[in-house]
Short mmCIF file of C-alpha atoms and ligand atoms in Angstrom, two decimals:
data_model
loop_
_atom_site.label_atom_id
_atom_site.label_comp_id
_atom_site.label_asym_id
_atom_site.label_seq_id
_atom_site.Cartn_x
_atom_site.Cartn_y
_atom_site.Cartn_z
CA MET A 1 9.31 -2.84 42.03
CA ASN A 2 7.11 -2.85 38.90
CA TRP A 3 7.33 -5.98 36.84
CA TYR A 4 8.59 -4.09 33.82
CA SER A 5 11.52 -2.46 35.58
CA ASN A 6 13.54 -5.65 35.71
CA ALA A 7 12.08 -7.24 32.58
CA ILE A 8 13.61 -8.15 29.25
CA PHE A 9 11.44 -7.21 26.27
CA TYR A 10 11.73 -8.94 22.90
CA GLU A 11 10.29 -7.41 19.76
CA LEU A 12 9.14 -9.75 17.06
CA TYR A 13 7.38 -9.54 13.75
CA LEU A 14 4.86 -12.34 13.52
CA ARG A 15 5.23 -12.66 9.75
CA ALA A 16 8.98 -13.20 10.14
CA TYR A 17 9.17 -15.44 13.17
CA ALA A 18 7.81 -18.90 12.47
CA ASP A 19 5.34 -20.27 9.95
CA GLY A 20 2.99 -22.77 11.57
CA ASN A 21 0.69 -23.51 8.61
CA GLY A 22 3.25 -23.75 5.81
CA ASP A 23 2.07 -20.83 3.66
CA GLY A 24 5.39 -19.00 3.80
CA HIS A 25 4.26 -16.34 6.29
CA GLY A 26 4.83 -16.48 10.02
CA ASP A 27 1.74 -16.73 12.20
CA PHE A 28 0.42 -17.25 15.72
CA ALA A 29 0.61 -21.03 15.37
CA GLY A 30 4.31 -20.69 14.52
CA LEU A 31 4.95 -18.34 17.41
CA ARG A 32 3.39 -20.82 19.83
CA GLN A 33 5.99 -23.39 18.78
CA LYS A 34 8.75 -20.96 19.69
CA LEU A 35 7.58 -19.92 23.14
CA ASP A 36 9.82 -22.49 24.82
CA TYR A 37 12.77 -20.87 23.05
CA LEU A 38 11.78 -17.40 24.25
CA GLN A 39 11.36 -18.68 27.77
CA TRP A 40 14.75 -20.42 27.59
CA LEU A 41 16.33 -17.16 26.41
CA GLY A 42 14.91 -15.35 29.45
CA VAL A 43 12.40 -13.09 27.71
CA ASP A 44 9.80 -11.61 30.08
CA CYS A 45 7.63 -9.70 27.67
CA ILE A 46 7.04 -10.17 23.97
CA TRP A 47 6.22 -7.08 21.90
CA LEU A 48 4.31 -7.99 18.74
CA LEU A 49 4.26 -5.77 15.69
CA PRO A 50 0.72 -5.06 14.40
CA TYR A 51 -1.22 -8.22 13.54
CA TYR A 52 -4.51 -6.60 12.57
CA PRO A 53 -6.16 -6.89 9.14
CA SER A 54 -4.10 -4.71 6.84
CA PRO A 55 -3.05 -4.37 3.20
CA LEU A 56 0.51 -4.49 4.66
CA ARG A 57 1.76 -1.49 2.75
CA ASP A 58 3.54 -0.54 5.94
CA ASP A 59 3.82 -4.02 7.41
CA GLY A 60 0.62 -3.71 9.41
CA TYR A 61 1.16 -0.15 10.65
CA ASP A 62 -1.65 0.51 8.17
CA ILE A 63 -4.62 -0.98 9.99
CA ALA A 64 -7.78 -1.76 8.02
CA SER A 65 -9.75 -3.07 11.00
CA PHE A 66 -8.91 -2.61 14.65
CA PHE A 67 -10.97 -5.55 15.87
CA GLY A 68 -9.53 -8.53 14.05
CA ILE A 69 -6.47 -10.52 13.07
CA ASN A 70 -4.91 -10.52 9.64
CA PRO A 71 -6.05 -13.94 8.30
CA THR A 72 -2.47 -14.69 7.23
CA PHE A 73 -1.51 -14.69 10.91
CA GLY A 74 -4.46 -16.67 12.26
CA PHE A 75 -7.79 -15.99 13.92
CA LEU A 76 -8.96 -14.36 17.12
CA GLU A 77 -9.00 -17.77 18.76
CA ASP A 78 -5.34 -18.25 17.79
CA PHE A 79 -4.53 -14.97 19.40
CA ARG A 80 -6.33 -15.96 22.60
CA ILE A 81 -4.60 -19.34 22.85
CA THR A 82 -1.23 -17.74 22.17
CA VAL A 83 -1.74 -15.20 24.95
CA GLU A 84 -2.74 -18.00 27.30
CA GLU A 85 0.34 -20.03 26.41
CA ILE A 86 2.55 -17.01 26.97
CA HIS A 87 1.01 -16.35 30.38
CA ARG A 88 1.27 -20.01 31.31
CA ARG A 89 5.03 -19.73 30.88
CA GLY A 90 5.16 -16.70 33.16
CA MET A 91 5.79 -14.31 30.29
CA ARG A 92 3.79 -11.29 29.17
CA ILE A 93 2.78 -9.86 25.83
CA ILE A 94 2.21 -6.35 24.58
CA ALA A 95 1.18 -5.36 21.06
CA ASP A 96 1.58 -2.37 18.86
CA MET A 97 -1.38 -0.01 18.78
CA VAL A 98 -1.33 2.42 15.91
CA VAL A 99 -3.25 5.40 17.25
CA ASN A 100 -2.23 8.15 14.85
CA HIS A 101 -3.60 6.84 11.55
CA THR A 102 -5.37 4.02 9.76
CA SER A 103 -4.95 2.38 6.41
CA ASP A 104 -6.73 4.04 3.50
CA GLN A 105 -8.53 0.67 3.32
CA HIS A 106 -10.14 1.18 6.73
CA PRO A 107 -13.95 1.46 6.38
CA TRP A 108 -13.81 4.85 8.13
CA PHE A 109 -11.59 6.24 5.38
CA ILE A 110 -13.40 4.50 2.54
CA GLU A 111 -16.57 6.11 3.82
CA ALA A 112 -14.85 9.45 4.54
CA ARG A 113 -13.65 9.91 0.98
CA ARG A 114 -17.07 9.10 -0.48
CA SER A 115 -18.30 12.66 -0.01
CA LYS A 116 -17.57 15.81 1.95
CA ASP A 117 -20.54 15.19 4.20
CA SER A 118 -20.12 11.48 4.78
CA ALA A 119 -20.58 10.23 8.34
CA THR A 120 -16.87 9.62 8.97
CA ARG A 121 -15.46 12.57 6.98
CA ASP A 122 -14.47 14.24 10.21
CA TYR A 123 -12.55 11.17 11.43
CA TYR A 124 -9.69 12.43 9.25
CA VAL A 125 -8.01 15.78 8.66
CA TRP A 126 -9.14 17.48 5.44
CA SER A 127 -8.34 20.79 3.82
CA PRO A 128 -9.30 22.47 0.54
CA ASN A 129 -5.60 23.23 -0.03
CA ASP A 130 -2.22 22.00 1.12
CA ASP A 131 -1.12 25.19 2.87
CA LEU A 132 -1.74 24.31 6.49
CA TYR A 133 0.84 22.99 8.98
CA ARG A 134 3.87 23.79 6.83
CA GLU A 135 6.17 23.51 9.82
CA ALA A 136 5.50 19.79 10.24
CA ARG A 137 8.47 17.77 8.96
CA ILE A 138 8.11 14.90 6.52
CA ILE A 139 9.08 11.62 8.16
CA PHE A 140 9.22 9.20 5.22
CA LEU A 141 11.50 11.57 3.34
CA ASP A 142 12.58 9.06 0.70
CA THR A 143 9.00 8.37 -0.40
CA GLU A 144 6.75 11.32 0.39
CA THR A 145 7.13 14.96 -0.65
CA SER A 146 4.24 16.36 1.37
CA ASN A 147 2.14 15.55 4.41
CA TRP A 148 -0.95 16.30 2.31
CA ALA A 149 -2.37 14.01 -0.37
CA TYR A 150 -5.02 15.04 -2.86
CA ASP A 151 -8.23 13.07 -2.97
CA GLU A 152 -9.56 13.32 -6.51
CA HIS A 153 -13.06 12.21 -5.67
CA THR A 154 -13.89 14.96 -3.18
CA GLY A 155 -11.33 17.50 -4.40
CA GLU A 156 -9.73 18.03 -0.99
CA TYR A 157 -6.44 17.14 0.63
CA TYR A 158 -6.06 14.76 3.57
CA TRP A 159 -3.27 14.86 6.15
CA HIS A 160 -0.80 11.98 6.62
CA ARG A 161 2.45 11.96 8.61
CA PHE A 162 3.61 8.66 7.12
CA TYR A 163 2.75 7.05 3.76
CA ARG A 164 -0.13 8.59 1.84
CA SER A 165 -1.86 5.24 2.30
CA GLN A 166 -1.96 6.03 6.06
CA PRO A 167 -4.37 8.96 6.57
CA ASP A 168 -4.03 10.60 10.00
CA LEU A 169 -6.99 10.38 12.35
CA ASN A 170 -8.54 13.63 13.52
CA TYR A 171 -8.09 13.70 17.28
CA ASP A 172 -10.13 16.88 17.56
CA ASN A 173 -13.11 14.64 16.88
CA PRO A 174 -14.33 13.19 20.21
CA LYS A 175 -15.66 10.14 18.34
CA VAL A 176 -12.12 9.26 17.26
CA ARG A 177 -10.81 9.57 20.81
CA ALA A 178 -13.66 7.46 22.17
CA ALA A 179 -13.18 4.83 19.45
CA MET A 180 -9.49 4.52 20.25
CA LEU A 181 -10.18 4.00 23.95
CA GLU A 182 -12.71 1.33 23.05
CA ILE A 183 -10.19 -0.45 20.79
CA VAL A 184 -7.62 -0.45 23.55
CA GLN A 185 -10.10 -2.02 25.98
CA PHE A 186 -11.13 -4.64 23.45
CA TRP A 187 -7.56 -5.94 23.21
CA MET A 188 -6.85 -5.63 26.90
CA ASP A 189 -9.96 -7.73 27.52
CA MET A 190 -8.47 -10.29 25.12
CA GLY A 191 -5.56 -10.67 27.54
CA LEU A 192 -2.81 -8.28 26.45
CA ASP A 193 -0.52 -6.90 29.13
CA GLY A 194 -0.24 -3.53 27.48
CA PHE A 195 0.74 -1.73 24.30
CA ARG A 196 3.61 -0.22 22.47
CA VAL A 197 1.82 2.91 21.34
CA ASP A 198 2.97 3.92 17.88
CA ALA A 199 3.90 7.38 16.66
CA VAL A 200 2.41 9.31 19.57
CA PRO A 201 3.82 12.81 19.03
CA TYR A 202 1.62 13.46 16.02
CA LEU A 203 -1.95 13.01 17.22
CA PHE A 204 -3.08 16.64 16.96
CA GLU A 205 -2.29 19.38 14.46
CA ARG A 206 -2.09 23.09 15.24
CA GLU A 207 -1.18 25.87 12.84
CA GLY A 208 2.06 27.68 13.73
CA THR A 209 3.59 24.62 15.42
CA ASN A 210 5.55 21.65 14.14
CA CYS A 211 2.51 19.55 15.12
CA GLU A 212 4.53 17.41 17.51
CA ASN A 213 4.18 16.98 21.31
CA LEU A 214 1.19 19.33 21.54
CA PRO A 215 -0.55 19.80 24.92
CA GLU A 216 -3.73 18.31 23.42
CA THR A 217 -1.78 15.13 22.59
CA HIS A 218 -0.64 14.83 26.20
CA GLY A 219 -4.25 15.38 27.28
CA PHE A 220 -5.42 12.37 25.27
CA LEU A 221 -2.55 10.23 26.53
CA ARG A 222 -3.55 10.99 30.12
CA GLU A 223 -7.06 9.80 29.31
CA LEU A 224 -5.63 6.61 27.85
CA ARG A 225 -3.48 6.00 30.92
CA GLN A 226 -6.42 6.56 33.20
CA VAL A 227 -8.52 3.95 31.42
CA VAL A 228 -5.68 1.45 31.54
CA ASP A 229 -4.80 2.09 35.19
CA GLU A 230 -8.38 1.91 36.34
CA ARG A 231 -9.41 -1.16 34.42
CA TYR A 232 -6.16 -3.10 33.93
CA PRO A 233 -3.81 -2.51 36.86
CA GLY A 234 -0.34 -3.84 36.13
CA ALA A 235 -0.60 -3.21 32.39
CA VAL A 236 2.13 -1.22 30.70
CA LEU A 237 1.98 1.52 28.09
CA LEU A 238 5.22 1.97 26.19
CA GLY A 239 5.38 5.13 24.11
CA GLU A 240 7.14 5.54 20.79
CA ALA A 241 8.12 9.20 20.67
CA ASN A 242 11.26 9.78 18.65
CA GLN A 243 12.22 13.03 20.39
CA TRP A 244 14.99 14.78 22.31
CA PRO A 245 15.12 14.09 26.07
CA GLN A 246 13.47 17.39 27.06
CA ASP A 247 10.50 16.61 24.76
CA LEU A 248 10.38 12.98 25.84
CA ILE A 249 10.09 13.63 29.57
CA PRO A 250 6.53 15.07 29.32
CA TYR A 251 5.38 11.71 27.91
CA PHE A 252 5.82 10.24 31.38
CA GLY A 253 3.66 13.06 32.75
CA ASP A 254 3.38 12.98 36.47
CA ASP A 255 3.35 9.18 36.35
CA ASP A 256 0.06 9.63 34.49
CA GLU A 257 1.00 9.20 30.80
CA PHE A 258 3.35 6.40 29.69
CA HIS A 259 4.86 3.88 32.07
CA MET A 260 7.76 3.54 29.67
CA CYS A 261 9.16 5.50 26.72
CA PHE A 262 11.90 4.54 24.31
CA HIS A 263 15.03 6.56 24.87
CA PHE A 264 15.66 7.27 21.19
CA PRO A 265 18.59 9.68 21.57
CA VAL A 266 20.83 7.29 23.49
CA MET A 267 20.65 4.55 20.85
CA PRO A 268 22.73 6.08 18.01
CA ARG A 269 25.19 7.40 20.58
CA LEU A 270 26.09 3.87 21.65
CA TYR A 271 27.15 3.25 18.05
CA MET A 272 28.90 6.61 17.87
CA ALA A 273 30.86 5.94 21.06
CA LEU A 274 32.09 2.64 19.69
CA ALA A 275 33.00 4.09 16.28
CA ARG A 276 34.92 6.99 17.83
CA GLN A 277 36.30 4.96 20.72
CA ASP A 278 35.06 7.74 22.94
CA ARG A 279 32.35 7.54 25.59
CA SER A 280 31.48 11.26 25.63
CA SER A 281 28.39 11.13 23.39
CA VAL A 282 26.74 8.55 25.67
CA VAL A 283 27.74 10.39 28.85
CA ASP A 284 26.52 13.74 27.47
CA ILE A 285 23.08 12.52 26.43
CA LEU A 286 22.47 10.70 29.70
CA GLU A 287 23.61 13.76 31.64
CA GLN A 288 21.15 15.86 29.64
CA THR A 289 18.35 13.42 30.40
CA PRO A 290 16.22 14.74 33.26
CA PRO A 291 15.02 12.39 36.01
CA ILE A 292 11.78 10.52 35.40
CA PRO A 293 8.84 9.85 37.76
CA PRO A 294 9.24 7.04 40.32
CA ASN A 295 7.19 4.44 38.45
CA ALA A 296 8.49 5.31 35.01
CA GLN A 297 11.22 3.50 33.09
CA TRP A 298 13.17 4.12 29.92
CA ALA A 299 13.08 1.44 27.26
CA THR A 300 16.45 1.10 25.56
CA PHE A 301 17.39 -0.79 22.43
CA LEU A 302 20.14 -1.37 19.91
CA ARG A 303 18.02 -2.06 16.83
CA ASN A 304 14.38 -2.46 15.92
CA HIS A 305 12.23 -3.10 12.85
CA ASP A 306 12.80 0.41 11.46
CA GLU A 307 15.91 2.06 10.11
CA LEU A 308 18.46 2.95 12.80
CA THR A 309 17.15 6.47 13.18
CA LEU A 310 19.53 9.41 13.11
CA GLU A 311 16.83 12.01 13.68
CA MET A 312 18.02 12.72 17.24
CA VAL A 313 21.64 13.58 16.41
CA THR A 314 23.30 16.71 15.03
CA GLU A 315 23.80 17.10 11.28
CA GLU A 316 27.54 16.57 11.75
CA ASP A 317 27.06 13.38 13.77
CA ARG A 318 24.54 12.10 11.21
CA GLN A 319 27.10 12.51 8.43
CA PHE A 320 29.67 10.74 10.56
CA MET A 321 27.29 7.85 11.30
CA TRP A 322 26.33 7.49 7.63
CA GLU A 323 29.92 7.51 6.48
CA TYR A 324 31.05 5.07 9.14
CA TYR A 325 28.14 2.65 9.30
CA ALA A 326 26.44 3.06 5.91
CA PRO A 327 29.12 3.79 3.33
CA ASP A 328 26.92 2.30 0.58
CA PRO A 329 23.97 4.63 -0.17
CA LYS A 330 21.74 1.56 -0.40
CA GLN A 331 22.24 1.12 3.33
CA ARG A 332 20.64 4.49 4.05
CA LEU A 333 16.94 5.22 4.36
CA ASN A 334 15.18 8.46 5.23
CA LEU A 335 17.30 9.88 8.09
CA GLY A 336 18.70 6.52 9.09
CA ILE A 337 20.51 3.27 8.36
CA ARG A 338 18.68 0.15 7.31
CA ARG A 339 21.07 -2.45 8.64
CA ARG A 340 21.04 -4.96 11.45
CA LEU A 341 23.28 -5.03 14.50
CA ALA A 342 25.69 -7.80 13.47
CA PRO A 343 26.62 -6.31 10.07
CA LEU A 344 27.00 -2.89 11.72
CA MET A 345 29.51 -4.55 14.05
CA GLU A 346 31.26 -6.23 11.09
CA ASN A 347 30.17 -9.52 12.60
CA ASP A 348 32.74 -9.11 15.35
CA GLN A 349 31.28 -11.00 18.30
CA ARG A 350 33.35 -8.93 20.73
CA LYS A 351 31.66 -5.74 19.54
CA ILE A 352 28.17 -7.27 19.43
CA GLU A 353 28.60 -8.44 23.02
CA LEU A 354 29.98 -5.06 24.08
CA MET A 355 26.91 -3.29 22.67
CA HIS A 356 24.65 -5.71 24.53
CA SER A 357 26.63 -5.21 27.71
CA MET A 358 26.08 -1.44 27.53
CA LEU A 359 22.39 -2.04 26.83
CA PHE A 360 22.00 -4.35 29.81
CA THR A 361 23.92 -2.27 32.35
CA LEU A 362 23.00 1.35 31.55
CA PRO A 363 19.67 2.62 32.93
CA GLY A 364 16.60 1.42 31.02
CA VAL A 365 14.68 -1.74 30.24
CA PRO A 366 16.37 -3.62 27.37
CA VAL A 367 14.23 -4.30 24.31
CA LEU A 368 15.83 -6.89 22.02
CA TYR A 369 15.02 -7.28 18.34
CA TYR A 370 14.38 -10.80 17.06
CA GLY A 371 17.39 -12.34 15.35
CA ASP A 372 19.94 -9.99 16.88
CA GLU A 373 20.58 -12.53 19.63
CA ILE A 374 22.13 -14.80 17.01
CA GLY A 375 23.69 -12.01 14.93
CA MET A 376 21.41 -12.20 11.90
CA GLY A 377 22.32 -10.22 8.80
CA ASP A 378 20.26 -7.97 6.55
CA ASN A 379 19.41 -7.67 2.87
CA VAL A 380 19.63 -4.15 1.45
CA GLU A 381 18.24 -5.33 -1.88
CA LEU A 382 14.79 -5.56 -0.31
CA PHE A 383 12.45 -2.56 -0.39
CA ASP A 384 12.23 0.03 2.41
CA ARG A 385 12.87 -1.60 5.84
CA ASN A 386 12.15 -5.15 4.67
CA GLY A 387 15.84 -6.04 4.67
CA VAL A 388 15.84 -6.12 8.49
CA ARG A 389 12.61 -8.12 8.65
CA THR A 390 13.67 -11.36 6.97
CA PRO A 391 12.70 -14.82 8.27
CA MET A 392 14.12 -15.81 11.64
CA GLN A 393 16.96 -18.31 11.23
CA TRP A 394 16.19 -21.36 13.33
CA THR A 395 18.17 -24.17 11.68
CA PRO A 396 20.61 -24.83 8.83
CA GLY A 397 17.79 -26.71 7.06
CA GLU A 398 15.56 -25.57 4.24
CA ASN A 399 14.08 -22.05 4.67
CA ALA A 400 16.20 -21.73 7.81
CA GLY A 401 13.63 -23.88 9.59
CA PHE A 402 11.23 -20.94 9.38
CA SER A 403 8.69 -22.61 7.08
CA GLN A 404 8.01 -25.88 5.35
CA THR A 405 6.80 -24.24 2.19
CA HIS A 406 8.61 -24.11 -1.15
CA PRO A 407 11.21 -21.30 -0.92
CA SER A 408 9.44 -19.39 -3.70
CA ASN A 409 6.41 -18.97 -1.41
CA LEU A 410 8.27 -17.25 1.40
CA TYR A 411 7.04 -13.71 2.14
CA ALA A 412 10.72 -12.68 1.89
CA PRO A 413 13.89 -14.57 1.04
CA VAL A 414 15.94 -15.93 3.93
CA ILE A 415 19.41 -14.46 4.35
CA ASN A 416 21.67 -16.80 2.47
CA ASP A 417 25.09 -15.23 2.12
CA PRO A 418 28.33 -16.91 3.24
CA ILE A 419 28.71 -14.86 6.43
CA TYR A 420 25.21 -14.25 7.77
CA GLY A 421 23.33 -16.95 5.87
CA TYR A 422 21.11 -19.39 7.73
CA LYS A 423 23.46 -22.31 7.14
CA THR A 424 25.95 -20.63 9.46
CA VAL A 425 23.88 -18.28 11.59
CA ASN A 426 20.96 -20.06 13.25
CA VAL A 427 19.55 -20.88 16.65
CA LEU A 428 20.25 -24.61 16.47
CA ASN A 429 23.99 -24.22 15.84
CA GLN A 430 24.33 -21.53 18.47
CA GLN A 431 22.48 -23.52 21.09
CA ALA A 432 24.99 -26.31 20.52
CA ALA A 433 28.07 -24.07 20.82
CA ARG A 434 28.75 -22.96 24.40
CA ASP A 435 30.64 -19.80 23.44
CA SER A 436 28.13 -18.62 20.84
CA LEU A 437 26.63 -15.15 20.82
CA LEU A 438 23.27 -16.66 21.74
CA HIS A 439 24.68 -18.22 24.90
CA ARG A 440 26.44 -15.01 25.85
CA VAL A 441 23.28 -12.94 25.36
CA ARG A 442 21.31 -15.48 27.39
CA GLN A 443 23.88 -15.32 30.17
CA MET A 444 23.73 -11.52 30.19
CA ILE A 445 19.94 -11.68 30.37
CA SER A 446 19.89 -14.03 33.34
CA THR A 447 22.65 -12.13 35.15
CA ARG A 448 20.92 -8.81 34.57
CA LYS A 449 17.68 -10.22 35.98
CA SER A 450 19.47 -11.51 39.08
CA LEU A 451 20.73 -7.97 39.78
CA PRO A 452 17.78 -5.67 40.53
CA ILE A 453 20.34 -2.93 41.09
CA LEU A 454 20.52 -2.70 37.29
CA ALA A 455 16.83 -1.85 37.17
CA GLN A 456 16.87 0.71 39.95
CA GLY A 457 20.40 1.83 40.66
CA ARG A 458 21.57 5.40 40.27
CA LEU A 459 24.10 6.01 37.52
CA GLU A 460 27.52 7.49 38.44
CA TRP A 461 30.28 7.81 35.87
CA LEU A 462 33.93 7.08 36.47
CA ASP A 463 35.34 10.07 34.72
CA GLU A 464 39.06 10.12 35.46
CA LEU A 465 39.67 7.61 32.69
CA PRO A 466 40.80 7.65 29.07
CA PRO A 467 38.00 8.38 26.54
CA GLU A 468 37.73 4.77 25.39
CA ALA A 469 36.70 3.62 28.88
CA LEU A 470 32.94 3.66 29.39
CA CYS A 471 32.77 2.77 33.05
CA PHE A 472 30.13 3.53 35.61
CA TRP A 473 28.62 2.63 38.92
CA ARG A 474 25.02 1.67 39.48
CA THR A 475 24.24 2.23 43.13
CA THR A 476 21.41 1.71 45.58
CA VAL A 477 21.46 2.13 49.34
CA GLY A 478 24.04 -0.39 50.49
CA GLU A 479 24.90 -1.87 47.05
CA ARG A 480 27.33 -0.97 44.31
CA PHE A 481 27.69 -2.47 40.86
CA LEU A 482 30.52 -1.50 38.52
CA ALA A 483 30.30 -1.85 34.74
CA LEU A 484 33.47 -1.61 32.68
CA HIS A 485 33.59 -1.28 28.90
CA ASN A 486 36.55 -0.89 26.60
CA LEU A 487 35.39 0.87 23.41
CA SER A 488 38.76 0.48 21.73
CA ASP A 489 40.57 -2.16 19.75
CA GLU A 490 43.51 -2.13 22.20
CA PRO A 491 43.57 -3.65 25.70
CA PHE A 492 44.06 -1.37 28.67
CA ASP A 493 44.73 -1.66 32.39
CA LEU A 494 42.32 -0.12 34.78
CA TYR A 495 42.80 0.64 38.46
CA LEU A 496 39.54 -0.13 40.18
CA PRO A 497 38.25 2.39 42.71
CA PRO A 498 39.93 1.50 46.03
CA GLY A 499 38.17 0.48 49.20
CA TYR A 500 36.13 -2.41 47.77
CA THR A 501 36.53 -6.04 46.85
CA TYR A 502 34.99 -6.97 43.57
CA THR A 503 33.15 -10.09 42.45
CA ASP A 504 32.66 -10.96 38.81
CA THR A 505 28.90 -11.41 38.40
CA PHE A 506 29.36 -13.84 35.51
CA ASN A 507 31.67 -15.94 37.60
CA PRO A 508 30.82 -15.39 41.28
CA GLU A 509 32.81 -18.47 42.44
CA ALA A 510 36.10 -17.05 41.15
CA ASP A 511 38.52 -15.28 43.51
CA PRO A 512 37.56 -11.69 44.27
CA ILE A 513 39.33 -9.19 42.08
CA ASP A 514 41.60 -6.65 43.68
CA HIS A 515 42.81 -3.47 42.26
CA THR A 516 43.86 -3.86 38.68
CA ILE A 517 42.01 -5.31 35.80
CA THR A 518 43.02 -5.70 32.17
CA LEU A 519 40.20 -5.11 29.75
CA PRO A 520 40.90 -6.73 26.38
CA ALA A 521 39.97 -4.97 23.14
CA TYR A 522 36.18 -4.42 23.23
CA GLY A 523 36.13 -6.15 26.62
CA TYR A 524 33.55 -5.67 29.33
CA ARG A 525 33.17 -6.72 32.98
CA TRP A 526 30.25 -6.64 35.41
CA LEU A 527 31.40 -6.41 39.04
CA MET A 528 29.65 -6.22 42.39
CA ALA A 529 31.63 -4.17 44.89
CA GLU A 530 31.65 -4.85 48.62
C1 BGC B 1 6.77 2.45 13.29
C2 BGC B 1 7.05 2.30 11.84
C3 BGC B 1 5.82 2.73 11.06
C4 BGC B 1 5.35 4.12 11.48
C5 BGC B 1 3.99 4.45 10.96
C6 BGC B 1 6.53 3.93 13.39
O1 BGC B 1 7.16 4.74 14.12
O2 BGC B 1 7.80 2.01 14.11
O3 BGC B 1 7.44 1.00 11.50
O4 BGC B 1 6.11 2.74 9.71
O5 BGC B 1 5.29 4.25 12.88
O6 BGC B 1 3.03 3.73 11.65
#
């Protein structure tokens, strides 16, 4: 089995995690101090948000130099030592690679906008007018009104799928493609175990299309995979393509594009199922998901550093999700919800655990988002998605133990409200309390890793059950695992499929369970059947 199939990924934003040099911003030195924690939690692979030099107008997804480290986070040497320390603990590390665009502060773009015949003009996508590619949607709907921005100096428009400060690279230019492959090799040679490849559907533009998922884009991704497979066997490429299942599948290619892709459509449906106390949305989307190549894996998640995207749901379901989970317009952003997991679950530990249980037992490699393991809150007063990127809450001490600086120097205020504030919600307190969310998540992680059937098993639904029961088998030749979830706020009795004896995987010493089980409100059970 591939290492990633049974791995637990953990996404973290360096700036938010731990401040090692006391300037109020997290950094590599801070992260190194927290590696023991990540190892204790059971993390196998850290995914780092972009750490490259950047004006941080999109938190580093606007790269100004591909070959360095943002000085706020440390130096190349810091990076190297951190990678070594991670490997020494038996963990791995992947990083974001932003392939679609650069910052407008990147020397290529500074040069490109100098004149129409500058050496790097053709690294970007220019047009004398803004008429082309009208069918391409605008992604940052709340900020941008067009995918074209006018450049006064040269009197032409440049193409950008995200902020106007993030001009899209021109993948029709072979120099751009070659440069990107060189960048990837530079970081792999520095010790990375792979990449989360950002915003991949948008690499090429073609008139008369929506400029997403084009065959040319897949062509480049196959080239990327080939370089990685040939030179760095065992590395993983994880694709970020926010698409419907039928458009996602081609990103695995014939086991020759991404090793892993995020399953975006299943994520909001986990929330929908819970809100409606009805499993059907989750069952439907997984039934519509075609099989993937033998070495491929889905990456699944509950939350990440962006808004909880509602792009891959119907208009009706989006309205439902907004009304249910984001009644205050401040909680909405673009086509999504800018809140964290715990507040979405009204801080009800039963529901937070239930969501994790679905994440850990349904097909896919779980990707956790820093802070969700302790139930951190959010701050909708902060701009854009910053409210879900606040400092990690380590202790009840000053600055949540994140930094020793004066609070006014922090890159963002720590969450400090009576429910989610750091005095209550922090790692230290939860490590000390045996029934805390942190301990439960840790237990689920270690149990999941002891059950390879959860990485490889086929999914079979138990469908003769009331709608609030999300119950399924995972099966391999000779083994059967049964996951039971109660999506409702009332307990119910369940008759287990006959012909087996069942062992509770969280409590294998307990007496085997026979045929009836009572699932409490929002309860879940993980059973091996024999
Ligand atoms: C990342 C975002 C980022 C965007 C542009 C994404 O999909 O997840 O955080 O703003 O790409 O790079």
